[in-house]
Amino acid sequence: MRQFFKYTLATICGIVILFVIMGIFFMISIAGMVASSSSTVKVKENSVLVLKMDGVVNERAEEENPLSELLGMADMDMIGLDDLVKAIKKAKDNENIKGIYLEGGATSYDSPATAQQVRDALEDFKTSGKWVIAYADEYLQGAYYVSTVADSVFMNKTGLLDFKGIGGKGYYLTGLYEKIGVRYQCTRVGKYKSAVERVTRKDMSENDREQRLAYMQAIWKHWTDGISKSRGVSVEQLNQLADDSIMAFARVEDYMANKLIDGVFYPEDIKKMIRTKLGIDEKDDINQVTLKEMLNTKDDKKEKGDKIAIYYAFGEIIDERSSAFSTEHSIIGKSTVKDLNELAKDDDVKAVVMRVNSPGGSAMASEQIWHAIKLLKEKKPVVVSMGGYAASGGYMISAPANYIIAEPTTVTGSIGIFGLVPNASELVTDKLGVTWDGVSTNKNTDYETNLIFAKENSEELRQMQNYVDRGYETFLDIVADGRGMTRDEVHEIAQGRVWIATDALPIKLVDQLGSMDDAVKKAVELAGISGDYYTSTYPDKKSWIDNLLESASEEKGTYLDTQLRETLGTLYEPIMQARKDAQRNRLQVRLPYLVNM
């Protein structure tokens, strides 16, 4: 027995020591990763910036989590537009970077405007006299549009190129709800405010068809004009190619014959070409710099002079923080208002550039943010830089700015409002046999129950429509005040109509077509700054330690979301939208859809 306890105690001690050693190595690994991720990188002479373009490009990158990276759980496919553009600019100014190699074409962009900004950054890079080469096994359409700015576009011998035009079919859930006995009741203002149609109709309305076709044709024209200029292929020929066959299924020889690509190679052939451009021997290693390394190179531009704040507001506008189940970034009303109030009090900040990329959302949160921006504008100039979307609530929070600059393919407008309430009387009463009865002290005590479960609720719907009407009038007043227009002038171009930025310019919804850099220059001008200035981004990204402490809940939500996407496939989006509808504020100023590229 003594021997038994002896060996048992030795085993327990061994396990404890093992865990201690593992813990020490774990902390050393974390410290090493943090140090390596923040250390300054020195670019070797004769280097090439390698951009692996196989992820999803969103408005802004979130702070990385060292724990996730250590466990191999980090989402390495997420690329921040801010980081991507910054890296390309730094590569342009770095004399040791001789060119950019775009590797991979399975990149997807959160909007056409995001793709446009990456393409513009690459085009600006080429003005330095440096080269850009693109190579991929396959090119998604948005990725191909970006890649055509390269000096040469290559692909694998068994690759494919997706070139089909912009559009797509949306889902309508009305038939499904009819089968289960649920009917959605809609109150809205604006004949183009079509967000409600997916649960109130079984097909697209003519008004919705009109606005969608108008802005999608404008985006496609902008893209084909750019591809035509870069590839030396007429716009007419490009449209003919998109119409004649499914280009994704064409032979690579057809891509070459129609000048969509310059050659068909394997990766080692591309390496030979890059070595030739760098003037090095076949046996020499290619000095490669990654996106992260480029971002960590020394920045010679010191923070001196006056500060211009760049505030990122992207995602759906919501009242409260969403659950960990959702991985999407959101604009949270209360948090955003607090941030803007702090910027107003900060005397070091001389002007604010609001980067808005939002389809809108909660009417209440949007109005609160609008009010905070209006107060901020009283203290210092505010310039809005519109990203992919600045529509509905996204436009409401943009309207009070001193000046609005939008990308040519920004989707904006959608000045309208709607309310949506499901009625389940047929399901609950007719099919399940549940009936309702009770007492109340006043006539409208049970209005919420009546809206959802009563067969006759015309009075409640009438009053809800009045509520929506007042919200629309408030929206018109906000735009009229911010844009220097009359109420009737705004109403003429409002009614929920979505506009592409090139069409929004002549009707005064935006002041200028341009980039974030243009917005910063305008902010400097309005602030009367004649000397040095620098930019600082807000809100601050979470530190790695904050993400480390929150990793358990966040990764759980991410994991569940990933598993649902894989299990549900194409049904994921409609099911998640139905879930979000149940959580959203009853009054919405939200864009009904996003562009399918």
XYZ file of C-alpha atoms in Angstrom:
597
model
C 0.000 0.000 0.000
C 2.898 2.316 0.836
C 4.320 1.755 -2.664
C 0.903 2.526 -4.160
C 0.707 5.914 -2.405
C 4.317 6.598 -3.317
C 3.732 6.075 -7.041
C 0.385 7.868 -6.945
C 1.941 10.914 -5.280
C 4.793 10.870 -7.795
C 2.317 10.768 -10.669
C 0.316 13.703 -9.279
C 3.507 15.724 -8.792
C 4.571 14.915 -12.335
C 1.235 16.091 -13.711
C 1.409 19.339 -11.709
C 4.970 19.992 -12.897
C 3.931 19.250 -16.499
C 1.083 21.771 -16.310
C 3.403 24.388 -14.800
C 5.932 23.869 -17.597
C 3.174 23.994 -20.222
C 1.864 27.212 -18.683
C 5.320 28.791 -18.805
C 5.783 27.815 -22.450
C 2.264 29.062 -23.195
C 2.973 32.502 -21.743
C 6.361 32.633 -23.498
C 4.624 31.831 -26.781
C 2.036 34.540 -26.216
C 4.718 37.088 -25.322
C 6.763 36.088 -28.357
C 3.771 36.431 -30.693
C 2.898 39.833 -29.296
C 6.489 41.012 -29.602
C 6.831 39.707 -33.159
C 3.541 41.228 -34.249
C 4.487 44.688 -32.960
C 8.227 44.797 -33.792
C 9.399 47.094 -36.561
C 10.249 45.314 -39.821
C 13.151 46.439 -42.002
C 12.538 45.769 -45.698
C 15.469 44.210 -47.526
C 16.725 45.695 -50.757
C 15.075 44.500 -53.961
C 11.907 43.153 -52.274
C 8.393 42.455 -53.478
C 5.182 42.977 -51.494
C 3.120 39.773 -51.670
C -0.609 40.273 -51.122
C -2.432 36.977 -50.699
C -5.875 37.845 -52.020
C -7.985 34.870 -50.944
C -9.979 36.307 -48.075
C -12.823 38.714 -47.385
C -12.043 42.438 -47.516
C -14.099 44.423 -45.001
C -14.047 48.095 -44.034
C -11.659 47.772 -41.104
C -9.595 44.986 -39.582
C -10.254 44.051 -35.987
C -7.407 43.595 -33.513
C -5.823 40.149 -33.680
C -6.022 37.664 -30.841
C -2.668 35.995 -29.993
C -4.466 33.134 -28.228
C -6.468 32.362 -31.349
C -3.341 32.401 -33.481
C -1.523 30.092 -31.063
C -4.380 27.590 -31.141
C -4.722 27.862 -34.905
C -8.218 29.342 -34.609
C -7.536 32.841 -35.928
C -9.608 33.894 -38.906
C -6.787 34.688 -41.288
C -9.193 35.228 -44.176
C -10.403 38.606 -42.910
C -8.587 41.560 -44.484
C -9.176 45.148 -43.421
C -9.525 47.668 -46.235
C -7.718 50.200 -44.049
C -4.731 47.874 -43.619
C -4.666 46.887 -47.279
C -4.667 50.460 -48.586
C -2.132 51.561 -45.959
C 0.245 48.727 -46.888
C 0.046 49.579 -50.590
C 0.782 53.254 -49.839
C 3.765 52.344 -47.668
C 5.054 50.036 -50.411
C 4.813 52.889 -52.907
C 6.974 55.124 -50.710
C 9.491 52.415 -49.739
C 12.460 52.439 -52.143
C 13.278 48.796 -51.366
C 9.900 47.574 -52.634
C 10.161 47.083 -56.402
C 6.708 45.708 -57.107
C 3.532 44.042 -55.847
C 2.539 40.434 -56.465
C -1.218 39.795 -56.139
C -1.503 36.105 -55.355
C -4.932 34.499 -55.548
C -8.232 35.744 -56.904
C -10.832 34.207 -54.612
C -11.141 37.484 -52.716
C -14.623 38.763 -51.990
C -15.352 42.397 -51.158
C -18.096 43.674 -48.887
C -19.170 46.152 -51.591
C -18.222 47.348 -55.086
C -16.844 50.540 -53.523
C -14.439 48.501 -51.379
C -13.117 46.771 -54.491
C -12.816 50.186 -56.147
C -10.671 51.575 -53.339
C -8.234 48.654 -53.517
C -7.987 49.059 -57.289
C -7.429 52.810 -56.936
C -4.653 52.203 -54.382
C -2.909 49.790 -56.771
C -3.290 52.227 -59.636
C -1.730 54.950 -57.499
C 1.106 52.561 -56.612
C 1.907 52.149 -60.319
C 2.389 55.913 -60.716
C 5.677 55.429 -58.840
C 6.986 53.443 -61.818
C 6.829 50.144 -59.928
C 5.177 47.017 -61.331
C 2.154 44.924 -60.336
C 1.646 41.261 -61.335
C -1.513 39.256 -60.622
C -1.789 35.453 -60.579
C -4.545 33.124 -59.403
C -5.986 29.651 -59.759
C -9.376 31.309 -60.105
C -10.718 34.851 -60.252
C -14.002 35.835 -58.670
C -15.548 38.778 -60.501
C -14.709 41.469 -57.953
C -11.184 40.116 -57.576
C -10.739 40.095 -61.348
C -11.862 43.731 -61.574
C -9.231 44.692 -58.997
C -6.551 42.538 -60.649
C -7.012 44.095 -64.096
C -5.127 47.162 -62.890
C -1.992 44.980 -62.852
C 0.589 45.215 -65.627
C 0.015 41.516 -66.323
C -2.760 39.123 -65.299
C -1.995 35.388 -65.260
C -3.804 32.266 -64.151
C -3.377 28.527 -63.721
C -3.909 26.171 -66.668
C -6.962 24.636 -65.017
C -8.241 27.911 -63.602
C -11.520 29.714 -64.066
C -12.579 33.327 -64.386
C -15.988 34.492 -63.207
C -17.276 37.293 -65.441
C -21.051 37.546 -65.537
C -22.357 41.027 -64.687
C -23.862 42.298 -61.439
C -27.190 41.226 -60.008
C -28.812 38.137 -58.597
C -32.078 36.824 -57.266
C -33.337 37.517 -53.774
C -35.502 35.301 -51.614
C -39.138 36.040 -50.676
C -40.504 34.359 -47.564
C -44.186 35.276 -47.896
C -45.184 31.843 -49.238
C -43.401 30.124 -46.359
C -45.149 32.289 -43.765
C -48.513 31.645 -45.423
C -48.024 27.914 -44.967
C -47.470 28.286 -41.229
C -50.180 30.924 -40.752
C -48.120 34.071 -40.210
C -48.768 37.344 -42.018
C -46.411 40.325 -41.866
C -48.083 43.703 -41.457
C -46.183 46.559 -43.028
C -46.325 50.286 -42.392
C -43.943 52.313 -44.550
C -43.370 55.611 -46.286
C -41.678 55.674 -49.667
C -42.716 53.655 -52.695
C -39.122 52.504 -53.163
C -38.675 51.353 -49.561
C -38.611 47.682 -50.472
C -37.034 46.138 -47.352
C -40.467 44.865 -46.357
C -41.156 43.093 -49.646
C -39.310 39.886 -48.823
C -41.990 39.112 -46.203
C -44.985 40.884 -47.786
C -44.648 39.891 -51.471
C -43.723 36.826 -53.484
C -41.891 38.762 -56.172
C -40.126 42.051 -56.830
C -42.205 45.211 -57.183
C -41.719 47.358 -60.290
C -40.441 50.262 -58.168
C -37.817 48.037 -56.595
C -36.899 46.608 -59.997
C -36.437 50.133 -61.336
C -34.062 51.298 -58.608
C -32.037 48.093 -58.462
C -31.498 47.979 -62.197
C -30.489 51.648 -62.288
C -27.701 51.451 -59.719
C -26.476 47.995 -60.759
C -26.161 49.145 -64.352
C -24.196 52.168 -63.125
C -21.806 49.966 -61.106
C -21.348 47.543 -64.011
C -20.650 50.405 -66.411
C -18.029 51.778 -64.027
C -16.392 48.359 -63.797
C -16.442 47.589 -67.521
C -15.056 51.055 -68.285
C -12.148 50.349 -65.936
C -11.508 46.843 -67.302
C -11.760 48.149 -70.869
C -9.128 50.792 -70.208
C -6.757 48.364 -68.469
C -7.137 45.376 -70.781
C -7.625 47.130 -74.114
C -10.955 45.408 -74.706
C -14.030 47.399 -75.718
C -16.971 47.676 -73.329
C -19.190 46.194 -76.038
C -16.933 43.138 -76.285
C -16.891 42.713 -72.504
C -20.675 42.734 -72.357
C -20.799 40.305 -75.274
C -18.504 37.940 -73.376
C -20.676 38.175 -70.271
C -23.806 37.438 -72.335
C -22.599 34.768 -74.770
C -21.454 32.090 -72.344
C -20.797 31.298 -68.715
C -17.229 32.541 -68.612
C -16.465 30.545 -65.458
C -16.852 27.396 -67.575
C -14.837 28.641 -70.554
C -11.421 27.333 -71.578
C -8.348 29.275 -70.503
C -7.527 29.614 -74.189
C -10.751 31.602 -74.574
C -9.713 33.936 -71.757
C -6.437 34.586 -73.541
C -8.017 34.953 -76.990
C -10.336 37.644 -75.627
C -7.476 39.410 -73.805
C -8.948 38.857 -70.347
C -5.610 37.426 -69.191
C -2.026 37.616 -70.450
C -0.865 34.069 -69.963
C -1.335 30.636 -68.429
C 1.337 29.528 -65.966
C 2.149 27.485 -62.917
C 3.365 29.199 -59.720
C 7.023 28.370 -60.419
C 6.749 30.167 -63.778
C 5.554 33.294 -61.972
C 8.528 33.078 -59.611
C 10.862 32.996 -62.615
C 9.174 36.093 -64.014
C 9.496 37.940 -60.692
C 13.177 36.983 -60.450
C 13.686 38.433 -63.922
C 11.972 41.676 -62.906
C 14.122 41.868 -59.779
C 17.248 41.080 -61.780
C 18.285 38.091 -59.661
C 19.439 34.574 -60.539
C 17.189 31.523 -60.533
C 18.868 30.151 -57.424
C 18.477 33.381 -55.461
C 15.648 33.690 -52.936
C 12.976 36.298 -53.602
C 12.808 38.859 -50.794
C 9.115 38.792 -49.907
C 7.215 41.133 -47.618
C 3.777 40.182 -46.297
C 0.863 42.526 -45.609
C 1.463 42.379 -41.848
C 5.187 42.989 -42.262
C 4.570 45.977 -44.544
C 2.270 47.481 -41.942
C 4.996 47.055 -39.319
C 7.665 48.881 -41.306
C 8.915 52.161 -39.922
C 6.611 55.062 -40.654
C 8.638 58.173 -41.449
C 5.579 60.377 -41.165
C 5.764 61.623 -37.586
C 2.698 62.660 -35.640
C 3.243 66.392 -35.668
C 0.937 69.305 -36.194
C -2.849 69.258 -35.850
C -4.831 66.070 -35.370
C -7.590 64.951 -37.766
C -9.737 62.186 -36.317
C -11.019 59.425 -38.608
C -14.005 57.737 -37.001
C -15.107 54.392 -38.456
C -18.850 53.724 -38.417
C -19.581 50.530 -40.311
C -22.154 47.753 -40.168
C -25.833 47.726 -39.274
C -27.006 50.423 -36.855
C -28.404 48.786 -33.730
C -29.620 49.909 -30.310
C -27.673 47.462 -28.160
C -24.672 45.185 -28.576
C -25.582 41.995 -30.421
C -24.942 38.576 -28.924
C -21.679 36.687 -29.271
C -23.526 34.452 -31.754
C -23.171 37.144 -34.386
C -19.743 37.818 -35.876
C -20.757 40.911 -37.832
C -19.501 44.345 -36.852
C -22.253 46.815 -35.919
C -22.700 50.500 -35.134
C -24.047 50.530 -31.587
C -26.086 53.659 -30.911
C -25.092 54.442 -27.323
C -21.416 53.578 -27.790
C -21.124 55.680 -30.936
C -22.814 58.679 -29.295
C -20.403 58.434 -26.364
C -17.404 58.311 -28.716
C -18.601 61.326 -30.695
C -19.218 63.328 -27.532
C -15.637 62.630 -26.438
C -14.300 63.760 -29.824
C -16.273 66.996 -29.436
C -14.571 67.641 -26.084
C -11.076 66.752 -27.318
C -9.360 70.070 -28.071
C -6.482 68.260 -29.803
C -8.841 67.093 -32.544
C -9.332 69.907 -35.062
C -11.689 68.118 -37.471
C -13.416 64.739 -37.809
C -13.763 62.506 -40.861
C -16.670 60.095 -40.393
C -16.088 56.946 -42.436
C -19.635 55.639 -42.984
C -20.234 52.211 -44.469
C -23.689 51.194 -43.320
C -27.031 50.055 -44.766
C -28.782 51.663 -41.781
C -30.869 49.936 -39.139
C -32.610 51.165 -36.012
C -34.368 54.509 -36.539
C -33.931 55.406 -32.875
C -30.175 54.722 -32.796
C -29.713 56.506 -36.139
C -31.460 59.625 -34.863
C -29.367 59.642 -31.680
C -26.141 59.393 -33.672
C -27.369 62.166 -36.010
C -27.919 64.410 -32.979
C -24.427 63.654 -31.635
C -22.844 64.508 -35.001
C -24.788 67.754 -35.155
C -23.430 68.728 -31.724
C -19.932 67.691 -32.820
C -20.248 69.892 -35.903
C -20.843 72.915 -33.648
C -17.342 72.409 -32.193
C -15.307 71.406 -35.275
C -15.754 70.525 -38.979
C -17.177 67.109 -39.844
C -16.602 65.524 -43.257
C -18.255 62.230 -44.210
C -16.385 59.721 -46.357
C -18.898 57.193 -47.676
C -17.771 53.603 -48.209
C -19.761 50.867 -49.901
C -23.090 51.844 -48.360
C -24.332 54.976 -46.679
C -28.031 54.411 -47.117
C -31.183 54.924 -45.069
C -29.941 55.214 -41.458
C -26.434 55.348 -42.910
C -27.479 58.449 -44.828
C -29.291 59.926 -41.827
C -26.069 59.950 -39.792
C -24.193 61.430 -42.778
C -26.617 64.276 -43.495
C -25.509 66.767 -40.777
C -21.860 66.797 -41.940
C -20.284 69.949 -43.365
C -19.318 68.047 -46.494
C -20.011 64.584 -47.966
C -17.604 62.714 -50.240
C -18.598 59.358 -51.733
C -16.888 56.692 -53.812
C -18.323 56.549 -57.386
C -19.969 53.183 -56.654
C -21.261 54.037 -53.167
C -24.907 53.070 -52.662
C -26.653 55.873 -50.807
C -30.016 57.590 -50.315
C -32.859 55.239 -49.362
C -34.444 58.077 -47.409
C -37.507 56.298 -46.135
C -38.806 54.455 -43.101
C -40.824 51.356 -42.321
C -42.298 49.308 -39.525
C -42.857 45.552 -39.700
C -44.921 43.461 -37.296
C -45.868 39.790 -37.781
C -49.445 38.676 -37.232
C -49.749 35.040 -36.152
C -53.528 34.863 -35.577
C -54.037 32.154 -38.193
C -51.236 30.012 -36.766
C -52.061 30.469 -33.097
C -55.851 30.571 -33.172
C -56.960 28.739 -36.328
C -54.292 26.033 -36.413
C -53.235 25.636 -32.794
C -56.577 26.528 -31.178
C -55.237 29.175 -28.791
C -57.764 31.916 -27.999
C -57.384 35.234 -26.187
C -59.507 36.959 -23.574
C -58.980 39.308 -20.637
C -59.694 42.697 -19.092
C -57.997 46.082 -19.324
C -58.415 49.543 -17.890
C -58.131 51.406 -21.190
C -58.915 50.949 -24.851
C -55.350 50.515 -26.104
C -53.847 48.575 -23.201
C -53.486 45.435 -25.324
C -52.347 47.042 -28.576
C -49.203 44.895 -28.802
C -51.137 41.665 -28.325
C -53.702 42.829 -30.888
C -51.029 43.667 -33.455
C -49.533 40.182 -33.251
C -52.486 37.901 -32.454
C -55.791 39.658 -33.282
C -57.531 39.079 -36.608
C -58.965 42.609 -36.546
C -56.390 45.271 -35.691
C -56.975 47.990 -38.271
C -56.988 50.740 -35.621
C -53.598 49.658 -34.255
C -52.140 49.539 -37.771
C -53.522 53.002 -38.554
C -51.816 54.460 -35.494
C -48.596 52.625 -36.291
C -48.713 54.095 -39.808
C -49.044 57.556 -38.233
C -45.959 56.801 -36.173
C -44.031 55.814 -39.308
C -45.276 58.935 -41.128
C -43.905 61.129 -38.342
C -40.599 59.290 -38.535
C -40.427 59.961 -42.275
C -41.133 63.660 -41.774
C -38.335 63.774 -39.188
C -36.013 62.099 -41.691
C -36.944 64.671 -44.354
C -36.286 67.517 -41.903
C -32.885 66.057 -40.984
C -31.805 65.820 -44.627
C -33.258 69.211 -45.535
C -31.447 70.875 -42.642
C -28.151 69.138 -43.330
C -28.145 69.547 -47.108
C -29.617 73.041 -47.352
C -32.749 71.908 -49.182
C -36.480 72.300 -48.639
C -38.640 69.521 -47.321
C -40.357 69.121 -50.706
C -37.023 68.989 -52.553
C -35.895 66.146 -50.313
C -39.218 64.313 -50.641
C -38.909 64.433 -54.429
C -35.680 62.389 -54.355
C -36.468 60.407 -51.190
C -39.407 57.956 -50.907
C -36.945 55.198 -50.045
C -35.159 55.467 -53.429
C -31.626 54.040 -53.560
C -29.079 56.032 -55.566
C -25.608 55.270 -56.861
C -23.194 58.057 -55.885
C -22.707 59.257 -59.463
C -26.457 59.896 -59.622
C -26.604 61.227 -56.059
C -24.116 64.007 -56.866
C -26.334 66.139 -59.166
C -29.308 65.858 -56.777
C -27.186 67.216 -53.861
C -27.157 64.088 -51.705
C -23.352 64.171 -51.882
C -20.921 67.019 -52.559
C -18.055 65.253 -54.303
C -16.905 61.899 -55.656
C -13.655 60.825 -54.066
C -11.751 58.745 -51.551
C -10.946 58.824 -47.861
C -7.813 60.849 -48.688
C -10.008 63.456 -50.385
C -12.171 63.611 -47.264
C -9.126 64.190 -45.045
C -7.904 67.000 -47.329
C -11.347 68.614 -47.176
C -11.388 68.361 -43.377
C -7.996 70.065 -43.227
C -9.298 72.846 -45.470
C -12.476 73.379 -43.428
C -10.455 73.425 -40.200
C -8.237 76.164 -41.630
C -5.071 74.152 -41.094
C -2.144 75.557 -43.086
C 0.726 73.662 -41.455
C 1.447 70.050 -40.568
C -1.306 67.607 -39.651
C -1.718 63.902 -39.003
C -4.617 61.472 -38.759
C -5.663 59.275 -35.846
C -8.285 56.518 -36.116
C -11.215 55.947 -33.764
C -12.647 54.055 -32.013
C -9.529 52.348 -30.727
C -9.157 48.707 -31.623
C -9.250 46.327 -28.696
C -5.864 45.424 -27.314
C -4.666 41.854 -27.577
C -5.167 41.359 -23.838
C -8.821 42.469 -24.090
C -9.365 40.022 -26.912
C -7.563 37.345 -24.942
C -9.891 37.805 -21.985
C -12.971 37.820 -24.228
C -11.803 35.022 -26.497
C -13.870 32.267 -24.907
C -17.255 33.860 -25.556
C -16.274 35.370 -28.895
C -14.779 32.175 -30.276
C -17.806 30.228 -29.131
C -20.037 32.564 -31.114
C -17.748 32.437 -34.115
C -17.637 28.640 -34.009
C -21.413 28.308 -33.830
C -21.850 30.802 -36.646
C -19.336 28.935 -38.820
C -21.022 25.594 -38.190
C -24.433 27.036 -39.044
C -23.121 28.494 -42.303
C -21.710 25.127 -43.314
C -24.848 23.201 -42.304
C -27.516 25.515 -43.725
C -25.710 26.625 -46.884
C -27.901 28.968 -48.943
C -30.613 28.825 -46.263
C -28.300 30.501 -43.736
C -29.015 34.085 -44.848
C -32.863 33.950 -44.843
C -32.941 32.132 -41.514
C -30.530 34.598 -39.902
C -32.466 37.538 -41.337
C -35.655 36.195 -39.773
C -33.818 35.872 -36.455
C -32.506 39.426 -36.727
C -35.998 40.744 -37.537
C -37.186 39.435 -34.180
C -34.413 41.382 -32.400
C -34.492 44.641 -34.380
C -36.078 47.866 -33.289
C -39.654 48.051 -34.559
C -38.951 51.203 -36.578
C -36.270 50.734 -39.204
C -34.361 52.978 -41.615
C -32.506 50.200 -43.374
C -31.361 49.281 -46.865
C -33.252 46.202 -48.097
C -30.313 44.424 -49.740
C -26.618 44.427 -50.570
C -25.080 44.185 -54.025
C -24.230 40.670 -55.212
C -20.873 40.735 -57.047
